[in-house]
Coordinates of C-alpha atoms and ligand atoms in Angstrom, one line a residue:
M251 CA 2.5 9.6 8.2
Q252 CA 2.5 5.9 8.9
T253 CA 0.1 5.3 6.0
D254 CA 1.3 7.6 3.6
S255 CA 2.6 7.4 0.0
T256 CA 4.7 4.4 -0.3
S257 CA 3.1 2.9 2.8
S258 CA 0.0 2.0 1.0
I259 CA 1.7 -0.2 -1.2
E260 CA 1.2 -2.9 1.4
R261 CA -2.3 -2.0 1.9
L262 CA -3.4 -2.2 -1.7
R263 CA -1.2 -5.2 -2.4
M264 CA -2.7 -7.0 0.6
R265 CA -6.3 -6.4 -0.6
T266 CA -5.8 -6.8 -4.1
R267 CA -3.8 -9.7 -3.3
I268 CA -4.9 -12.0 -6.1
L269 CA -7.6 -10.2 -7.0
V270 CA -6.5 -9.2 -9.7
V271 CA -3.9 -8.4 -10.7
L272 CA -2.3 -8.1 -13.5
F273 CA -3.0 -5.4 -11.7
L274 CA -1.3 -6.9 -8.8
V275 CA 1.6 -5.5 -10.5
C276 CA -0.2 -2.4 -11.5
A277 CA -1.4 -2.4 -8.0
A278 CA 2.1 -2.5 -6.6
V279 CA 2.4 0.7 -8.5
L280 CA -0.9 2.2 -7.8
A281 CA -0.4 1.4 -4.3
A282 CA 2.5 3.6 -4.3
L283 CA -0.2 6.1 -3.4
P284 CA -3.3 5.8 -1.3
L285 CA -4.9 5.0 -4.6
Y286 CA -8.0 3.2 -4.1
G287 CA -8.6 4.7 -0.8
Q288 CA -10.3 1.4 -0.4
A289 CA -8.2 -0.3 2.0
P290 CA -9.9 0.1 5.2
P291 CA -7.2 2.3 6.3
Q292 CA -4.7 0.3 8.3
P293 CA -2.1 1.6 10.6
E294 CA 0.4 0.9 8.4
S295 CA 3.4 0.1 10.1
Q296 CA 1.2 -2.7 10.0
S297 CA 2.5 -6.3 9.5
Q298 CA 4.4 -5.5 12.4
A299 CA 6.5 -8.0 14.1
Q300 CA 6.1 -11.3 15.6
A301 CA 7.1 -11.0 19.1
Q302 CA 8.2 -14.5 20.3
T303 CA 11.5 -13.1 20.9
Q304 CA 10.3 -10.3 22.8
Q305 CA 12.8 -9.3 25.3
P306 CA 13.1 -6.3 27.4
P307 CA 16.3 -4.3 26.5
E308 CA 18.7 -5.7 29.0
A309 CA 20.3 -4.0 31.8
S310 CA 19.3 -0.6 30.6
T311 CA 17.9 1.8 33.1
A312 CA 17.2 4.4 30.4
K313 CA 13.6 4.2 29.1
P314 CA 13.6 3.5 25.5
A315 CA 12.5 6.1 23.1
Y316 CA 9.2 4.1 22.3
S317 CA 7.6 1.8 25.0
L318 CA 4.3 0.6 26.0
P319 CA 2.7 0.1 29.3
P320 CA 2.6 -3.7 30.3
E321 CA -1.1 -4.4 29.3
K322 CA -0.9 -2.4 25.9
L323 CA 2.4 -4.3 25.2
Q324 CA 0.8 -7.5 25.5
Q325 CA -2.0 -6.3 23.3
A326 CA 0.5 -5.0 20.8
I327 CA 2.4 -8.2 20.8
D328 CA -0.7 -10.2 20.1
Y329 CA -2.1 -8.0 17.5
S330 CA 1.1 -7.6 15.8
R331 CA 1.4 -11.4 15.6
I332 CA -2.1 -11.8 14.1
R333 CA -1.2 -9.2 11.4
V334 CA 2.0 -10.9 10.5
I335 CA 0.4 -14.3 10.3
L336 CA -2.5 -12.8 8.2
D337 CA 0.0 -11.1 5.9
F338 CA 2.1 -14.2 5.1
L339 CA -0.9 -16.4 5.2
G340 CA -2.6 -14.1 2.7
S341 CA 0.3 -14.1 0.3
G342 CA 0.7 -18.0 0.5
W343 CA -3.0 -18.6 0.1
G344 CA -3.3 -16.2 -2.6
I345 CA -0.7 -18.2 -4.6
L346 CA -2.1 -21.5 -3.6
Q347 CA -5.7 -20.7 -4.6
L348 CA -4.5 -19.9 -8.1
I349 CA -2.8 -23.2 -8.3
L350 CA -5.6 -25.0 -6.9
L351 CA -8.2 -23.3 -9.3
L352 CA -5.9 -24.0 -12.2
A353 CA -5.2 -27.9 -11.2
L354 CA -8.7 -28.6 -10.5
G355 CA -9.8 -27.5 -13.7
V356 CA -12.1 -24.5 -12.4
I357 CA -10.3 -22.1 -14.5
A358 CA -10.9 -24.1 -17.8
R359 CA -14.5 -24.4 -16.8
M360 CA -14.9 -20.6 -16.3
R361 CA -13.2 -20.1 -19.7
N362 CA -15.7 -22.5 -21.2
V363 CA -18.5 -20.7 -19.7
A364 CA -17.4 -17.3 -20.9
V365 CA -16.6 -18.6 -24.5
N366 CA -19.9 -20.4 -24.8
L367 CA -21.8 -17.4 -23.7
S368 CA -21.1 -15.2 -26.7
K369 CA -18.7 -14.7 -29.8
S370 CA -17.9 -11.2 -28.6
R371 CA -14.7 -11.1 -27.0
W372 CA -15.8 -8.2 -24.7
V373 CA -18.5 -10.4 -23.3
Q374 CA -16.2 -13.4 -22.9
G375 CA -13.4 -11.3 -21.2
F376 CA -15.7 -9.5 -18.7
T377 CA -17.4 -12.8 -18.0
F378 CA -14.2 -14.5 -17.2
I379 CA -13.0 -11.8 -15.1
L380 CA -16.3 -11.5 -13.1
L381 CA -16.3 -15.3 -12.4
L382 CA -12.5 -15.1 -11.4
L383 CA -13.0 -12.2 -9.2
L384 CA -16.0 -13.7 -7.5
A385 CA -14.1 -17.0 -6.8
S386 CA -11.1 -15.1 -5.5
T387 CA -13.2 -12.9 -3.4
L388 CA -15.1 -15.8 -1.6
L389 CA -11.6 -17.8 -1.4
D390 CA -10.0 -14.5 0.4
L391 CA -13.2 -13.9 2.5
P392 CA -12.2 -16.0 5.5
L393 CA -9.1 -14.1 6.2
D394 CA -10.5 -10.7 5.1
L395 CA -13.3 -11.2 7.7
Y396 CA -10.9 -12.4 10.3
G397 CA -8.6 -9.4 9.8
H398 CA -11.6 -7.0 10.2
H399 CA -12.8 -8.9 13.1
A400 CA -9.2 -8.5 14.7
A401 CA -8.9 -4.8 13.9
V402 CA -12.3 -4.3 15.7
A403 CA -11.4 -6.6 18.6
Y404 CA -8.2 -4.6 19.2
G405 CA -9.8 -1.4 19.0
Q406 CA -8.1 -0.3 15.6
S407 CA -11.3 -0.1 13.7
V408 CA -14.7 1.0 14.5
Q409 CA -16.2 0.2 11.1
G410 CA -19.4 -1.7 11.2
W411 CA -19.8 -4.8 9.1
G412 CA -22.2 -3.2 6.6
S413 CA -19.9 -0.3 6.0
W414 CA -16.9 -2.7 5.7
A415 CA -19.0 -5.0 3.1
W416 CA -20.0 -1.9 1.3
D417 CA -16.4 -0.7 0.9
A418 CA -15.5 -4.1 -0.2
A419 CA -18.2 -4.2 -3.0
K420 CA -17.0 -0.9 -4.3
S421 CA -13.4 -2.1 -4.5
L422 CA -14.6 -5.2 -6.4
L423 CA -16.6 -3.1 -8.7
L424 CA -13.7 -0.8 -9.6
T425 CA -11.4 -3.7 -9.7
F426 CA -13.9 -5.3 -12.2
V427 CA -14.3 -2.4 -14.4
F428 CA -10.6 -1.1 -14.6
G429 CA -9.0 -4.7 -14.3
G430 CA -11.5 -5.9 -16.9
L431 CA -10.3 -3.0 -19.4
L432 CA -6.7 -3.9 -18.6
V433 CA -7.2 -7.5 -19.4
M434 CA -9.0 -6.8 -22.6
L435 CA -6.0 -4.6 -23.5
L436 CA -3.6 -7.4 -22.5
F437 CA -4.9 -10.0 -24.6
W438 CA -5.3 -7.7 -27.7
V439 CA -1.5 -7.0 -27.2
I440 CA -0.6 -10.7 -26.8
R441 CA -2.5 -11.4 -30.1
R442 CA -0.7 -8.6 -31.9
S443 CA 2.7 -9.3 -30.5
P444 CA 3.1 -12.9 -29.2
T445 CA 6.7 -12.5 -28.2
R446 CA 7.0 -8.9 -27.1
W447 CA 3.8 -8.1 -25.6
W448 CA 5.5 -7.8 -22.2
F449 CA 7.0 -4.7 -23.4
W450 CA 4.1 -3.4 -25.5
F451 CA 1.7 -3.9 -22.7
W452 CA 3.8 -2.3 -20.0
I453 CA 3.6 1.1 -21.8
P454 CA -0.4 1.5 -21.6
A455 CA -0.1 -0.1 -18.2
M456 CA 2.1 2.7 -17.1
V457 CA -0.1 5.3 -18.6
F458 CA -2.9 3.8 -16.8
V459 CA -1.1 3.9 -13.4
L460 CA 0.0 7.5 -13.9
L461 CA -3.7 8.4 -14.8
S462 CA -5.0 6.6 -11.8
V463 CA -2.6 8.0 -9.5
F464 CA -3.6 11.4 -10.8
V465 CA -7.2 11.0 -10.6
A466 CA -7.3 8.9 -7.3
P467 CA -7.5 11.8 -4.9
V468 CA -10.3 13.5 -6.8
L469 CA -12.3 10.5 -8.2
I470 CA -11.6 7.4 -6.0
D471 CA -10.7 8.3 -2.6
P472 CA -13.9 10.2 -2.0
L473 CA -15.7 6.9 -2.8
F474 CA -14.5 5.5 0.4
N475 CA -13.9 8.5 2.9
K476 CA -15.3 12.0 3.3
F477 CA -12.8 14.9 2.8
E478 CA -13.0 18.6 3.4
P479 CA -10.7 21.7 3.2
L480 CA -8.6 21.5 6.3
A481 CA -9.1 25.3 6.6
K482 CA -12.8 24.8 7.0
T483 CA -12.6 23.4 10.6
N484 CA -9.1 24.0 11.5
P485 CA -8.0 27.5 10.4
A486 CA -5.3 28.0 13.2
L487 CA -3.8 24.6 12.2
V488 CA -3.6 25.7 8.7
D489 CA -1.7 28.9 9.7
R490 CA 0.6 26.7 11.9
L491 CA 1.2 24.4 9.0
E492 CA 1.9 27.2 6.6
Q493 CA 4.8 28.3 8.9
V494 CA 6.3 24.9 8.2
V495 CA 5.6 25.0 4.6
A496 CA 7.4 28.6 4.5
R497 CA 10.4 27.2 6.3
G498 CA 10.5 24.5 3.4
G499 CA 10.8 27.4 0.9
I500 CA 7.9 25.9 -1.1
E501 CA 4.3 26.5 -1.6
I502 CA 1.4 24.3 -0.6
P503 CA -1.7 26.6 -0.7
A504 CA -4.4 26.0 1.8
E505 CA -6.5 24.7 -0.8
R506 CA -4.2 21.6 -1.0
M507 CA -4.6 20.6 2.5
F508 CA -7.5 18.4 3.3
L509 CA -9.1 16.8 6.3
M510 CA -10.2 13.2 6.1
K511 CA -12.7 11.9 8.4
A512 CA -11.1 8.7 9.3
S513 CA -12.7 8.5 12.7
E514 CA -15.8 7.0 11.1
K515 CA -13.8 4.0 10.5
V516 CA -10.6 3.7 12.5
T517 CA -9.0 5.0 15.6
T518 CA -5.6 5.3 14.4
L519 CA -3.6 8.4 13.2
N520 CA -2.4 9.3 9.9
A521 CA -1.5 11.9 7.2
Y522 CA -0.3 11.4 3.7
V523 CA 0.5 13.0 0.4
T524 CA -1.0 12.0 -2.8
G525 CA -1.5 12.8 -6.5
Y526 CA 0.7 14.9 -8.6
G527 CA 0.5 18.0 -10.6
A528 CA -2.8 19.5 -10.2
S529 CA -4.1 16.9 -7.9
K530 CA -1.2 16.8 -5.4
R531 CA -2.2 17.4 -2.0
V532 CA -1.6 16.8 1.8
V533 CA -4.3 15.0 3.8
V534 CA -4.4 14.8 7.5
W535 CA -6.8 12.4 9.3
D536 CA -9.2 13.9 11.8
N537 CA -7.9 11.5 14.5
S538 CA -4.6 13.0 14.3
I539 CA -6.0 16.4 15.1
T540 CA -8.0 15.3 18.0
K541 CA -5.3 13.1 19.4
A542 CA -1.9 14.9 18.7
T543 CA -0.7 18.3 19.9
P544 CA -0.2 21.2 17.4
D545 CA 3.5 20.6 17.7
E546 CA 3.3 16.9 16.9
I547 CA 0.9 17.6 14.0
S548 CA 3.5 20.0 12.7
F549 CA 6.0 17.2 12.7
I550 CA 3.7 14.6 11.1
F551 CA 2.9 17.3 8.5
G552 CA 6.7 18.1 8.1
H553 CA 7.4 14.4 7.4
E554 CA 4.7 14.4 4.7
M555 CA 6.2 17.7 3.3
G556 CA 9.3 15.8 3.1
H557 CA 7.8 13.3 0.6
Y558 CA 6.4 16.2 -1.3
V559 CA 9.5 18.3 -1.5
L560 CA 11.9 15.4 -2.1
N561 CA 9.7 14.2 -4.8
H562 CA 9.1 10.7 -3.4
I563 CA 6.1 9.9 -5.5
P564 CA 7.6 10.6 -8.9
Q565 CA 10.6 8.5 -7.8
T566 CA 8.5 5.7 -6.6
L567 CA 6.6 5.8 -9.8
V568 CA 9.9 5.4 -11.8
F569 CA 11.3 2.6 -9.5
L570 CA 8.1 0.6 -9.5
G571 CA 7.9 1.2 -13.3
V572 CA 11.3 -0.5 -13.7
L573 CA 10.3 -3.3 -11.3
L574 CA 7.0 -3.8 -13.4
L575 CA 8.7 -4.1 -16.6
V576 CA 11.1 -6.8 -15.1
E577 CA 8.1 -8.7 -13.7
F578 CA 6.1 -8.4 -17.0
Y579 CA 9.2 -10.0 -18.9
L580 CA 9.6 -12.8 -16.2
G581 CA 5.6 -13.1 -16.4
Y582 CA 6.2 -13.7 -20.2
R583 CA 8.8 -16.3 -19.6
G584 CA 6.9 -18.0 -16.7
I585 CA 3.7 -18.2 -18.6
Q586 CA 5.5 -20.0 -21.6
W587 CA 7.1 -22.4 -19.4
L588 CA 4.2 -23.3 -17.2
I589 CA 1.9 -23.7 -20.3
A590 CA 4.4 -26.0 -21.9
R591 CA 4.6 -28.1 -18.9
Y592 CA 1.1 -28.0 -17.3
G593 CA -1.1 -26.5 -20.2
A594 CA -2.5 -29.9 -21.1
R595 CA -3.4 -30.8 -17.6
W596 CA -4.8 -27.4 -16.9
R597 CA -6.6 -27.3 -20.2
I598 CA -5.2 -24.0 -21.1
P599 CA -3.5 -24.5 -24.8
S600 CA -1.9 -21.1 -25.2
Q601 CA -1.2 -17.6 -23.8
N602 CA -4.2 -16.5 -26.1
D603 CA -6.7 -18.4 -24.0
W604 CA -8.5 -16.4 -21.3
G605 CA -7.3 -19.0 -18.6
A606 CA -3.7 -17.9 -19.5
L607 CA -4.5 -14.8 -17.5
V608 CA -4.5 -16.9 -14.4
V609 CA -1.1 -18.3 -15.3
L610 CA 0.3 -14.9 -15.6
L611 CA -1.3 -13.8 -12.3
L612 CA 0.2 -16.9 -10.7
V613 CA 3.7 -16.0 -11.9
L614 CA 3.1 -12.1 -10.9
A615 CA 1.8 -13.2 -7.4
V616 CA 5.0 -15.1 -6.8
L617 CA 7.2 -12.5 -8.2
S618 CA 5.3 -9.9 -6.2
F619 CA 5.8 -11.7 -3.0
F620 CA 9.4 -12.1 -3.5
S621 CA 9.9 -8.6 -4.5
E622 CA 8.5 -7.3 -1.3
P623 CA 11.6 -6.8 0.6
I624 CA 13.1 -4.8 -2.3
V625 CA 9.9 -2.5 -2.5
N626 CA 9.8 -2.2 1.2
G627 CA 13.4 -1.5 1.5
Y628 CA 13.0 1.2 -1.1
S629 CA 10.2 2.5 0.7
R630 CA 11.9 2.4 4.2
M631 CA 14.7 4.6 2.8
H632 CA 12.3 7.4 1.7
E633 CA 10.5 7.1 5.0
H634 CA 13.6 7.8 6.8
E635 CA 14.5 10.8 4.7
A636 CA 11.0 12.1 5.3
D637 CA 11.7 11.6 9.1
V638 CA 14.8 13.7 8.9
Y639 CA 13.2 16.3 6.7
G640 CA 10.1 16.5 9.2
Q641 CA 12.4 17.1 12.2
E642 CA 14.6 19.7 10.6
A643 CA 11.3 21.4 9.1
I644 CA 10.0 22.2 12.6
H645 CA 13.2 23.6 13.9
G646 CA 12.5 27.3 15.2
I647 CA 8.8 26.4 15.1
V648 CA 8.4 24.1 17.9
A649 CA 10.2 24.4 21.2
D650 CA 12.2 21.0 21.1
P651 CA 12.0 19.1 17.6
Q652 CA 13.8 16.1 19.2
T653 CA 11.2 15.5 21.9
T654 CA 8.3 16.5 19.7
A655 CA 9.4 14.0 17.0
Q656 CA 10.1 11.2 19.6
Q657 CA 6.6 11.8 21.3
S658 CA 4.9 11.8 17.8
F659 CA 6.1 8.4 17.4
Q660 CA 5.3 7.3 20.9
L661 CA 1.7 8.3 20.1
L662 CA 1.5 6.7 16.6
G663 CA 2.9 3.6 18.1
E664 CA 0.5 3.6 21.0
M665 CA -2.5 4.3 18.7
S666 CA -1.6 1.6 16.2
L667 CA -0.6 -1.1 18.9
T668 CA 2.8 -1.4 17.3
D669 CA 5.0 -3.9 18.9
P670 CA 8.3 -2.1 20.2
N671 CA 10.6 -5.1 19.4
P672 CA 9.7 -6.4 16.0
N673 CA 11.2 -9.6 14.6
P674 CA 13.9 -8.4 12.3
F675 CA 13.1 -10.8 9.4
V676 CA 9.6 -9.6 9.6
E677 CA 10.7 -5.9 9.5
F678 CA 12.9 -6.6 6.6
W679 CA 10.2 -8.4 4.5
T680 CA 7.1 -6.5 5.2
F681 CA 7.8 -3.2 6.9
S682 CA 7.1 -0.2 4.4
H683 CA 8.6 2.2 7.3
P684 CA 11.3 1.6 9.6
S685 CA 10.1 0.2 13.2
V686 CA 8.6 2.7 15.4
S687 CA 11.1 2.0 17.9
S688 CA 14.1 2.8 15.7
R689 CA 12.4 5.9 14.3
A690 CA 11.7 7.2 17.9
A691 CA 15.2 6.5 18.9
F692 CA 16.5 8.3 15.8
A693 CA 14.3 11.4 16.5
A694 CA 15.5 11.6 20.1
A695 CA 19.1 11.4 19.1
Y696 CA 19.0 13.5 16.1
N697 CA 20.2 17.1 16.6
P698 CA 21.9 18.6 13.5
W699 CA 22.1 22.0 15.2
S700 CA 24.6 20.8 17.8
P701 CA 28.2 22.1 17.3
G702 CA 29.8 20.5 14.3
Q703 CA 26.6 19.1 12.8
H704 CA 24.5 20.4 9.8
P705 CA 21.0 19.8 8.8
K706 CA 20.7 17.6 5.7
Y707 CA 17.8 19.6 3.8
F708 CA 17.9 22.9 5.4
A709 CA 20.7 25.7 5.5
K710 CA 20.2 26.2 9.2
Ligands
LIG222 ZN1 6.0 8.8 5.3

């Protein structure tokens, strides 16, 4: 529930960082769902907070709804700080490395290699993309290695380096193939419509995004993690969850509930909703089942069901689609301006040049960084709605929804080493979910069945 639908925006964004992306952009959208299951699953309230301003709540005798014992607290503060630094450093380095590659003429040289290799545009395009991806992967490697090292050192990941590298290789290959196809299409559209390509390319880009969101749970995610029907090993839990489903007045057949064997790679808890139409499903990580009580799992599931029932995935796709169009337009304007100003120095004469892809990626990387608070603010709104829904959904099924929800957040926070006192700016900029402290406090206080109150999503 931490890393669910919108949450993985950050995941994917972090990993695709530069990589690729036109696709960064597309990625922002793809990321809306645990698309390329690739990201070594991260506890996603991730990018938590920097905790220099850490203060115990003053003069309060009441225990806060979410708190950590002293030694865990220090670990959480340290680990959160590492995550925040890696997050911002990653964004900054992603932008800087593109500028360096352009300014040092590396991009022009890659372009020359590609163009001299063959007259075929396909060969040229894919060669250029391969060189770019390799350079970007190498440049990102120190931060990526350190990130995984820290996750292991702080007990968040149990994934060995071999498996980690294999996951990275698979992501790279997927990016090469699908990113390559998108780039070929982009340049074809640019040649056809030099001033309106930002709009014409947006249409197939959205189709691509919709398709990949649809097939991801079936074709992509299984490349990175093992899934099995939840009912196979946990029939009693499925029965319990079906009670929650029934209370929601919807149908999620048992065949759409899956167990993901996350414990092979991470120690954190999670559940998420992914896909749509025929591929729509709920996924619960095995860690959640071993570490949480059936009541807590019911709440976590209820939260996911909230995303499902409240149509957060389609809404997010529309929201990010609009954002994508704006970013493409600004990308178009940016590329014109940058090439007019620096094209000679970078030896990139026009937007038809393969090297112009990197200029576009640069503009998009900057836009993507500055749109982070918007996307995350939108995501936090959905997450809060899902929290409310989840708590209301377990009413009458668990004895005390308030305590169950609050304890679920306590457990999630402890397992993910979440800092109880995140820096507000970091929260505003990077959190795809409200802070665990505020979610736990809300849960402990939320009782729509008290006199004069009404549940928001349920009749009673
Ligand atoms: Zn959620």
